Tab-separated table of C-alpha atoms in Angstrom:
chain	number	residue	atom	x	y	z
A	1	UNK	CA	-0.286	-0.076	-0.221
A	2	UNK	CA	2.842	2.574	0.700
A	3	UNK	CA	4.679	1.517	-2.102
A	4	UNK	CA	1.707	2.266	-4.262
A	5	UNK	CA	0.552	5.932	-2.966
A	6	UNK	CA	5.055	6.570	-3.613
A	7	UNK	CA	3.907	5.272	-7.024
A	8	UNK	CA	1.209	7.610	-7.452
A	9	UNK	CA	2.432	10.812	-5.816
A	10	UNK	CA	5.344	10.507	-8.163
A	11	UNK	CA	3.030	9.945	-10.787
A	12	UNK	CA	1.336	13.285	-10.128
A	13	UNK	CA	4.808	15.175	-9.615
A	14	UNK	CA	5.552	13.703	-13.376
A	15	UNK	CA	2.398	14.541	-14.841
A	16	UNK	CA	2.271	17.618	-13.540
A	17	UNK	CA	3.193	20.325	-15.347
A	18	UNK	CA	3.531	24.192	-14.271
A	19	UNK	CA	5.009	21.946	-10.106
A	20	UNK	CA	8.169	19.724	-12.591
A	21	UNK	CA	8.419	23.283	-14.806
A	22	UNK	CA	9.574	24.771	-12.039
A	23	UNK	CA	11.759	21.926	-10.256
A	24	UNK	CA	15.321	22.680	-9.973
A	25	UNK	CA	15.903	19.686	-11.071
A	26	UNK	CA	13.796	21.531	-14.515
A	27	UNK	CA	15.472	24.607	-14.615
A	28	UNK	CA	18.833	22.300	-15.137
A	29	UNK	CA	17.844	20.435	-17.727
A	30	UNK	CA	17.052	23.566	-19.571
A	31	UNK	CA	20.153	26.147	-18.403
A	32	UNK	CA	22.355	22.579	-19.756
A	33	UNK	CA	19.730	22.919	-23.295
A	34	UNK	CA	19.809	26.626	-23.404
A	35	UNK	CA	23.730	26.038	-23.768
A	36	UNK	CA	24.529	24.121	-26.068
A	37	UNK	CA	21.575	26.043	-28.342
A	38	UNK	CA	24.036	29.086	-27.502
A	39	UNK	CA	27.266	27.688	-28.754
A	40	UNK	CA	25.359	26.255	-32.225
A	41	UNK	CA	24.060	29.569	-32.695
A	42	UNK	CA	27.608	31.326	-32.330
A	43	UNK	CA	29.060	29.204	-34.462
A	44	UNK	CA	26.625	29.920	-36.746
A	45	UNK	CA	26.773	33.530	-36.190
A	46	UNK	CA	22.694	33.709	-35.196
A	47	UNK	CA	22.810	36.104	-32.311
A	48	UNK	CA	23.129	34.891	-28.965
A	49	UNK	CA	21.703	37.442	-26.280
A	50	UNK	CA	18.445	36.041	-25.816
A	51	UNK	CA	19.503	32.890	-25.743
A	52	UNK	CA	21.506	33.689	-23.041
A	53	UNK	CA	19.730	36.133	-21.526
A	54	UNK	CA	16.720	33.137	-20.600
A	55	UNK	CA	19.933	31.651	-19.125
A	56	UNK	CA	20.206	34.090	-16.882
A	57	UNK	CA	17.317	34.566	-16.428
A	58	UNK	CA	16.765	30.303	-15.779
A	59	UNK	CA	19.523	30.832	-13.590
A	60	UNK	CA	18.044	32.926	-11.155
A	61	UNK	CA	15.397	30.642	-10.035
A	62	UNK	CA	17.892	28.113	-9.115
A	63	UNK	CA	19.197	30.381	-6.774
A	64	UNK	CA	15.491	31.021	-6.197
A	65	UNK	CA	14.960	26.972	-5.977
A	66	UNK	CA	18.181	25.784	-4.200
A	67	UNK	CA	18.951	25.701	-1.173
A	68	UNK	CA	21.913	23.103	-0.115
A	69	UNK	CA	25.706	24.570	0.679
A	70	UNK	CA	27.452	21.943	-2.084
A	71	UNK	CA	24.679	22.699	-4.695
A	72	UNK	CA	24.902	27.045	-4.024
A	73	UNK	CA	29.257	26.584	-4.913
A	74	UNK	CA	28.181	25.118	-8.649
A	75	UNK	CA	24.786	27.531	-8.837
A	76	UNK	CA	28.357	30.166	-8.036
A	77	UNK	CA	30.733	28.725	-9.940
A	78	UNK	CA	28.338	29.026	-13.095
A	79	UNK	CA	27.278	32.359	-12.636
A	80	UNK	CA	31.140	33.720	-12.823
A	81	UNK	CA	31.266	30.651	-15.941
A	82	UNK	CA	28.115	32.655	-17.663
A	83	UNK	CA	29.834	36.388	-16.717
A	84	UNK	CA	33.036	35.643	-18.496
A	85	UNK	CA	30.532	33.334	-20.726
A	86	UNK	CA	28.269	37.350	-21.698
A	87	UNK	CA	32.447	38.612	-21.589
A	88	UNK	CA	33.388	36.695	-24.661
A	89	UNK	CA	30.549	37.202	-27.053
A	90	UNK	CA	30.650	40.577	-27.288
A	91	UNK	CA	33.583	40.709	-28.894
A	92	UNK	CA	34.528	39.349	-32.745
A	93	UNK	CA	34.996	35.463	-33.243
A	94	UNK	CA	38.094	34.744	-33.211
A	95	UNK	CA	39.471	30.579	-33.287
A	96	UNK	CA	40.363	31.544	-29.208
A	97	UNK	CA	36.696	32.991	-28.594
A	98	UNK	CA	35.458	29.773	-30.121
A	99	UNK	CA	37.384	27.573	-28.040
A	100	UNK	CA	36.768	29.707	-24.921
A	101	UNK	CA	33.290	30.110	-25.468
A	102	UNK	CA	32.431	26.521	-26.005
A	103	UNK	CA	34.645	25.473	-22.985
A	104	UNK	CA	32.037	28.310	-20.956
A	105	UNK	CA	28.315	27.019	-22.994
A	106	UNK	CA	30.102	23.156	-21.881
A	107	UNK	CA	30.910	24.075	-19.138
A	108	UNK	CA	27.207	25.579	-17.602
A	109	UNK	CA	26.076	22.089	-19.825
A	110	UNK	CA	28.106	19.911	-16.846
A	111	UNK	CA	27.345	22.167	-14.109
A	112	UNK	CA	24.013	22.310	-15.052
A	113	UNK	CA	23.234	18.819	-15.330
A	114	UNK	CA	25.105	17.835	-12.489
A	115	UNK	CA	22.535	20.072	-10.133
A	116	UNK	CA	19.739	18.333	-12.681
A	117	UNK	CA	21.373	15.006	-11.118
A	118	UNK	CA	21.788	16.182	-7.600
A	119	UNK	CA	17.814	17.411	-7.493
A	120	UNK	CA	16.159	14.399	-8.958
A	121	UNK	CA	18.033	12.382	-6.625
A	122	UNK	CA	16.570	14.450	-3.408
A	123	UNK	CA	12.997	14.263	-5.361
A	124	UNK	CA	13.852	10.277	-4.818
A	125	UNK	CA	15.003	10.296	-1.406
A	126	UNK	CA	12.063	13.290	0.046
A	127	UNK	CA	8.894	10.717	-2.259
A	128	UNK	CA	10.438	7.722	0.090
């Protein structure tokens, strides 16, 4: 009985778009996706300003949603990466800047994935 209640609760959480859309895991997954998109846009010489704004907005939401020290440290690191990325994106593309944007977007991608996994584990533990 207890296991079926847990399964039902988990199904409800997954089925609820509003709950899942605001979960730290979902926010971090969106940030990871946007970091890949930003790099692709940069390589294709498409505008990156809107994508960067969306990443920064998600980052702010993650700061609000995450409460443990380890996540806070990762968020601070991602803040630094995003600030550096913004600085590089303002400059004319060169091979070294393209490499730097690739490195920074990869770091944001990996950091966001880490936060998503951490959040999903925390949610699983909370359901148990």
